[in-house]
Amino acid sequence: MAESSELSFVLSHGSEKHKIQIPVQGENEEPTLQDMALVVEQVTGVPVSFQKLIYKGKSLKEMEQPLSVLGIKSGCKVMLIGKRNSPEEDAELKKLKDLEKSVKQTASKLEEVTKELTGIQKGFLSKSLQVEALNKLDKRIKSTVEQFMKILEEIDAMNVPENFSDCRLKRKGLVKKVQGFLAQCDTVEGNIGQEMDKLQSKNLAVSE
């Protein structure tokens, strides 16, 4: 395992100066501009999305680029333009982070239902057990939809002022994510219904 070292440089932010240190995990894992921006956010409180980093008069924009490609090395000077969040906005951002965790947990339930349904569709479960399994999956997907809807209601209930731009951006992104998961839930629920219809048709055919 390669020894870790640090890349350090001076960051100017208004009248403030900060010494920024970025861990380097060896030659094959060069830190990128994204890694640098995250460290800058921790040190200054300026969110990544509102940072304008300038080096040698040029604005740094390509987040995936390794710092070495951008010419940034230890001892250099970088300038930051950007406004840190107010404590009130940070409190709202924390609420959004908590809601993000809830979205992740609920999304994993959706993934489990999808996997189990795929197994049934591929015939991995005997026909005699499929009706009960599909009924359970139907209940679980409906419960997942309810959880996503509850999260949407909580996001909607947040009173985010116009000037909390970082917060509003994150809220918009989270709403889009939840809406995407709800669309997936609709598809899964429809597929469960189709599988139940198929089984009922087969059962009717057998009884006739």
Short mmCIF file of C-alpha atoms in Angstrom, two decimals:
data_model
loop_
_atom_site.label_atom_id
_atom_site.label_comp_id
_atom_site.label_asym_id
_atom_site.label_seq_id
_atom_site.Cartn_x
_atom_site.Cartn_y
_atom_site.Cartn_z
CA MET A 1 0.00 0.00 0.00
CA ALA A 2 1.40 3.42 -1.00
CA GLU A 3 2.18 5.85 1.76
CA SER A 4 -0.21 8.75 1.99
CA SER A 5 1.15 12.28 1.82
CA GLU A 6 -0.38 15.74 1.59
CA LEU A 7 -0.64 18.47 -0.99
CA SER A 8 -0.78 21.85 0.74
CA PHE A 9 -1.38 25.31 -0.65
CA VAL A 10 -2.55 28.76 0.50
CA LEU A 11 -6.16 29.74 -0.19
CA SER A 12 -7.13 33.44 -0.21
CA HIS A 13 -10.79 34.17 0.54
CA GLY A 14 -11.47 37.89 0.83
CA SER A 15 -9.21 39.15 3.61
CA GLU A 16 -8.80 35.62 5.02
CA LYS A 17 -5.96 33.21 4.24
CA HIS A 18 -6.21 29.47 4.86
CA LYS A 19 -3.65 26.69 4.57
CA ILE A 20 -5.41 23.88 2.72
CA GLN A 21 -4.15 20.32 3.01
CA ILE A 22 -5.39 17.58 0.69
CA PRO A 23 -4.48 13.92 1.37
CA VAL A 24 -2.66 12.16 -1.48
CA GLN A 25 -2.95 8.36 -1.50
CA GLY A 26 -0.03 7.59 -3.83
CA GLU A 27 0.67 8.09 -7.52
CA ASN A 28 -2.33 6.15 -8.84
CA GLU A 29 -4.89 8.11 -6.81
CA GLU A 30 -4.28 11.75 -7.59
CA PRO A 31 -6.62 14.25 -5.91
CA THR A 32 -9.02 15.99 -8.29
CA LEU A 33 -10.48 19.49 -8.30
CA GLN A 34 -13.64 17.95 -6.72
CA ASP A 35 -11.54 16.63 -3.78
CA MET A 36 -10.00 20.09 -3.38
CA ALA A 37 -13.41 21.85 -3.50
CA LEU A 38 -14.79 19.55 -0.77
CA VAL A 39 -11.83 20.34 1.52
CA VAL A 40 -12.27 24.08 0.75
CA GLU A 41 -15.97 23.75 1.73
CA GLN A 42 -15.03 22.13 5.07
CA VAL A 43 -12.46 24.84 5.85
CA THR A 44 -14.33 27.95 4.65
CA GLY A 45 -18.02 26.96 4.83
CA VAL A 46 -18.54 28.01 1.19
CA PRO A 47 -20.60 25.26 -0.57
CA VAL A 48 -18.92 23.58 -3.57
CA SER A 49 -21.72 24.78 -5.89
CA PHE A 50 -20.97 28.41 -4.96
CA GLN A 51 -17.19 28.28 -5.11
CA LYS A 52 -15.24 30.06 -7.80
CA LEU A 53 -11.64 28.87 -7.53
CA ILE A 54 -9.01 30.86 -9.39
CA TYR A 55 -5.41 29.83 -10.04
CA LYS A 56 -2.98 32.01 -12.00
CA GLY A 57 -5.87 34.17 -13.22
CA LYS A 58 -7.85 31.22 -14.58
CA SER A 59 -11.16 29.95 -13.19
CA LEU A 60 -11.00 26.23 -12.32
CA LYS A 61 -14.11 24.42 -13.55
CA GLU A 62 -13.34 20.82 -14.57
CA MET A 63 -14.14 18.99 -11.31
CA GLU A 64 -12.88 15.57 -12.46
CA GLN A 65 -9.45 16.88 -13.53
CA PRO A 66 -6.48 15.83 -11.36
CA LEU A 67 -4.88 18.83 -9.65
CA SER A 68 -1.51 18.03 -11.26
CA VAL A 69 -3.09 18.49 -14.73
CA LEU A 70 -4.36 21.92 -13.63
CA GLY A 71 -0.80 22.76 -12.49
CA ILE A 72 -1.68 22.90 -8.79
CA LYS A 73 1.10 21.67 -6.50
CA SER A 74 2.27 22.21 -2.94
CA GLY A 75 3.16 25.77 -2.09
CA CYS A 76 0.98 27.41 -4.75
CA LYS A 77 -1.66 30.09 -4.10
CA VAL A 78 -5.35 29.73 -5.04
CA MET A 79 -8.06 32.37 -4.72
CA LEU A 80 -11.65 31.64 -3.68
CA ILE A 81 -14.66 33.79 -4.49
CA GLY A 82 -17.91 32.71 -2.83
CA LYS A 83 -20.28 33.31 0.07
CA ARG A 84 -20.58 30.94 3.04
CA ASN A 85 -24.01 29.90 4.24
CA SER A 86 -25.72 31.54 7.19
CA PRO A 87 -26.40 29.39 10.31
CA GLU A 88 -30.11 29.46 9.35
CA GLU A 89 -29.36 28.05 5.88
CA ASP A 90 -27.04 25.43 7.40
CA ALA A 91 -29.93 24.31 9.63
CA GLU A 92 -32.17 23.89 6.56
CA LEU A 93 -29.38 22.02 4.74
CA LYS A 94 -29.11 19.64 7.70
CA LYS A 95 -32.85 18.92 7.42
CA LEU A 96 -32.36 18.15 3.72
CA LYS A 97 -29.43 15.82 4.51
CA ASP A 98 -31.63 13.92 6.98
CA LEU A 99 -34.37 13.66 4.34
CA GLU A 100 -31.75 12.46 1.83
CA LYS A 101 -30.92 9.59 4.22
CA SER A 102 -34.64 8.69 4.40
CA VAL A 103 -34.80 8.71 0.57
CA LYS A 104 -31.79 6.36 0.42
CA GLN A 105 -33.33 3.94 2.94
CA THR A 106 -36.70 3.94 1.12
CA ALA A 107 -34.96 3.48 -2.25
CA SER A 108 -33.25 0.33 -0.91
CA LYS A 109 -36.72 -1.09 -0.08
CA LEU A 110 -37.79 -0.37 -3.68
CA GLU A 111 -34.66 -2.17 -4.92
CA GLU A 112 -35.45 -5.24 -2.78
CA VAL A 113 -39.03 -5.44 -4.13
CA THR A 114 -37.75 -5.04 -7.71
CA LYS A 115 -35.20 -7.88 -7.24
CA GLU A 116 -37.79 -10.23 -5.74
CA LEU A 117 -40.26 -9.45 -8.54
CA THR A 118 -37.57 -10.14 -11.17
CA GLY A 119 -36.97 -13.52 -9.49
CA ILE A 120 -40.68 -14.37 -9.79
CA GLN A 121 -40.76 -13.21 -13.43
CA LYS A 122 -37.81 -15.47 -14.21
CA GLY A 123 -39.58 -18.45 -12.64
CA PHE A 124 -37.33 -18.80 -9.57
CA LEU A 125 -40.37 -19.39 -7.34
CA SER A 126 -42.79 -22.30 -7.67
CA LYS A 127 -46.24 -21.40 -9.07
CA SER A 128 -47.99 -22.43 -5.84
CA LEU A 129 -46.08 -19.80 -3.85
CA GLN A 130 -46.28 -16.98 -6.38
CA VAL A 131 -49.75 -15.62 -5.49
CA GLU A 132 -48.87 -15.12 -1.82
CA ALA A 133 -45.45 -13.66 -2.73
CA LEU A 134 -46.98 -11.21 -5.22
CA ASN A 135 -49.60 -10.09 -2.69
CA LYS A 136 -46.83 -9.36 -0.17
CA LEU A 137 -44.80 -7.47 -2.78
CA ASP A 138 -47.89 -5.44 -3.69
CA LYS A 139 -48.32 -4.39 -0.03
CA ARG A 140 -44.61 -3.54 0.27
CA ILE A 141 -44.53 -1.40 -2.88
CA LYS A 142 -47.66 0.48 -1.73
CA SER A 143 -45.97 1.11 1.64
CA THR A 144 -42.82 2.34 -0.18
CA VAL A 145 -44.93 4.77 -2.26
CA GLU A 146 -46.49 6.09 0.98
CA GLN A 147 -43.02 6.66 2.47
CA PHE A 148 -41.83 8.55 -0.62
CA MET A 149 -45.00 10.67 -0.58
CA LYS A 150 -44.46 11.47 3.11
CA ILE A 151 -40.87 12.60 2.33
CA LEU A 152 -42.20 14.82 -0.50
CA GLU A 153 -44.67 16.39 1.93
CA GLU A 154 -41.85 17.08 4.42
CA ILE A 155 -39.73 18.70 1.69
CA ASP A 156 -42.72 20.77 0.59
CA ALA A 157 -43.35 21.91 4.17
CA MET A 158 -39.84 23.40 4.40
CA ASN A 159 -39.95 27.19 4.29
CA VAL A 160 -36.80 28.06 2.30
CA PRO A 161 -36.25 31.81 1.69
CA GLU A 162 -35.34 33.02 -1.82
CA ASN A 163 -31.80 33.99 -0.77
CA PHE A 164 -30.99 30.44 0.47
CA SER A 165 -29.89 29.52 -3.06
CA ASP A 166 -27.75 26.47 -2.13
CA CYS A 167 -30.60 25.08 -0.06
CA ARG A 168 -33.19 25.72 -2.80
CA LEU A 169 -30.92 23.99 -5.34
CA LYS A 170 -30.52 20.93 -3.12
CA ARG A 171 -34.26 20.82 -2.36
CA LYS A 172 -35.08 20.92 -6.07
CA GLY A 173 -32.62 18.08 -6.73
CA LEU A 174 -34.09 15.96 -3.92
CA VAL A 175 -37.67 16.49 -5.18
CA LYS A 176 -36.58 15.33 -8.67
CA LYS A 177 -34.91 12.26 -7.17
CA VAL A 178 -38.03 11.29 -5.18
CA GLN A 179 -40.25 11.82 -8.25
CA GLY A 180 -37.95 9.50 -10.21
CA PHE A 181 -38.28 6.80 -7.53
CA LEU A 182 -42.08 7.23 -7.49
CA ALA A 183 -42.12 6.64 -11.27
CA GLN A 184 -40.13 3.42 -10.68
CA CYS A 185 -42.65 2.41 -7.99
CA ASP A 186 -45.49 2.88 -10.52
CA THR A 187 -43.71 0.61 -13.01
CA VAL A 188 -43.05 -2.07 -10.38
CA GLU A 189 -46.65 -1.89 -9.11
CA GLY A 190 -47.91 -2.27 -12.70
CA ASN A 191 -45.62 -5.28 -13.27
CA ILE A 192 -46.84 -6.92 -10.05
CA GLY A 193 -50.43 -6.43 -11.26
CA GLN A 194 -49.57 -8.02 -14.64
CA GLU A 195 -47.99 -11.06 -12.96
CA MET A 196 -51.10 -11.48 -10.74
CA ASP A 197 -53.37 -11.23 -13.81
CA LYS A 198 -51.30 -13.89 -15.60
CA LEU A 199 -51.61 -16.27 -12.65
CA GLN A 200 -55.38 -15.69 -12.40
CA SER A 201 -55.77 -16.37 -16.15
CA LYS A 202 -53.79 -19.61 -15.83
CA ASN A 203 -55.80 -20.68 -12.79
CA LEU A 204 -59.07 -20.01 -14.67
CA ALA A 205 -57.80 -21.99 -17.67
CA VAL A 206 -56.90 -24.92 -15.43
CA SER A 207 -60.26 -24.89 -13.64
CA GLU A 208 -62.13 -24.85 -16.96
#
